Coordinates of C-alpha atoms in Angstrom, one line a residue:
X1 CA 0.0 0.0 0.0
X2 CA 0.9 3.7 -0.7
X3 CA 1.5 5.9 2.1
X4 CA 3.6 8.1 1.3
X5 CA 5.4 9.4 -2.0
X6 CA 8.5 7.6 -0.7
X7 CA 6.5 4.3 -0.9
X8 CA 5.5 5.1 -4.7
X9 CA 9.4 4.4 -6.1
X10 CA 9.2 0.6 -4.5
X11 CA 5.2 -0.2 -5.5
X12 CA 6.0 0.8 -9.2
X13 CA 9.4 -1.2 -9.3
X14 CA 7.6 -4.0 -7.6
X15 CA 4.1 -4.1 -8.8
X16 CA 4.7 -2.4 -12.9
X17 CA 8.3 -2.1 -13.5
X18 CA 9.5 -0.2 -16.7
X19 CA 12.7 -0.6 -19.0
X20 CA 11.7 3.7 -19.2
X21 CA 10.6 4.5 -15.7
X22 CA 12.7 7.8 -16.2
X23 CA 14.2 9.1 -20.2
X24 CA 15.7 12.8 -20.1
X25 CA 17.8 14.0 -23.0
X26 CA 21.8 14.3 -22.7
X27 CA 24.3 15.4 -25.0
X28 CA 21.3 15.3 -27.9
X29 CA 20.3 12.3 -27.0
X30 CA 17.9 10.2 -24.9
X31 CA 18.6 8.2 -22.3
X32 CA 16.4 5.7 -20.5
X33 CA 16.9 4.6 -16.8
X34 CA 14.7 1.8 -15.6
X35 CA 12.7 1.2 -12.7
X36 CA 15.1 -0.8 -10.8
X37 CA 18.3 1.1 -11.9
X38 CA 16.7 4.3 -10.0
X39 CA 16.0 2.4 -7.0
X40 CA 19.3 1.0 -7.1
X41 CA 21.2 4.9 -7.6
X42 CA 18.8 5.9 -5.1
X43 CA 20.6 3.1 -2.6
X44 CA 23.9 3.9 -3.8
X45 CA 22.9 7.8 -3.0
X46 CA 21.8 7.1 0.4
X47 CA 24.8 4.9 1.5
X48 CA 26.9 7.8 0.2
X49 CA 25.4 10.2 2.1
X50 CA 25.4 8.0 5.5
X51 CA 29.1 7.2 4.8
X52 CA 29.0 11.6 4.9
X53 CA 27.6 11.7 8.1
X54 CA 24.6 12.9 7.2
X55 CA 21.4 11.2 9.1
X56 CA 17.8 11.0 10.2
X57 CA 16.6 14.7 11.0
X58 CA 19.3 16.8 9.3
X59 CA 18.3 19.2 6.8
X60 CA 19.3 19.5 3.1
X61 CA 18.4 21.5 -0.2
X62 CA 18.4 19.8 -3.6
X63 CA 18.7 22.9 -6.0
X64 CA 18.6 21.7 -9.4
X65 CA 16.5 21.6 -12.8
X66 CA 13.7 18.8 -13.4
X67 CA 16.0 16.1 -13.8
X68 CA 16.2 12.5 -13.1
X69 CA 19.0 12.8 -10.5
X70 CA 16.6 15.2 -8.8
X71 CA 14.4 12.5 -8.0
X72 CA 17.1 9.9 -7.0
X73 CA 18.7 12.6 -4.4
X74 CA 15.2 13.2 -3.3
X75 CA 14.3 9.4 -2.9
X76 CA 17.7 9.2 -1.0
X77 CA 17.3 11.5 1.3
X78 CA 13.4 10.4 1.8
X79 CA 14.5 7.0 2.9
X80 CA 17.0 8.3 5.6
X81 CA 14.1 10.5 6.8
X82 CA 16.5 13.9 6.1
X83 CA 14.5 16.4 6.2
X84 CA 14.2 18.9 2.6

């Protein structure tokens, strides 16, 4: 069940995962990252940023453009329960 928007990354990949889940154009071209490679750089991103020191309750900013590594660093820092 959804709860939260932090749940919605894991229902998709589990319940209607997509070779396309995210596409974005770089350097002219289009590039595809699937449902379960953006769970898995979300991982990646949150171990990173635990092996930084940062943890539950601190406070962070993500200023960027719509991008898809917008929505990883917000995932990551969702799932440590940092607060943005």
């Amino acid at each position: 069940m959804i709860k939260t928007l932090f749940d919605f990354y894991y229902f998709a990949l589990n319940n209607q995962p997509k070779n396309d889940a995210f596409t974005q154009k770089e350097g002219g071209r289009w590039v595809s990252l699937s449902s379960a490679e953006f769970v898995k750089k979300a991982k990646q991103l949150s171990t990173g940023l635990i092996k930084l020191g940062i943890n539950k309750g601190d406070r962070a900013a993500i200023i960027s453009n719509n991008r898809t590594e917008w929505h990883l660093t917000d995932l990551a820092v969702q799932q440590l329960g940092i607060v943005n």
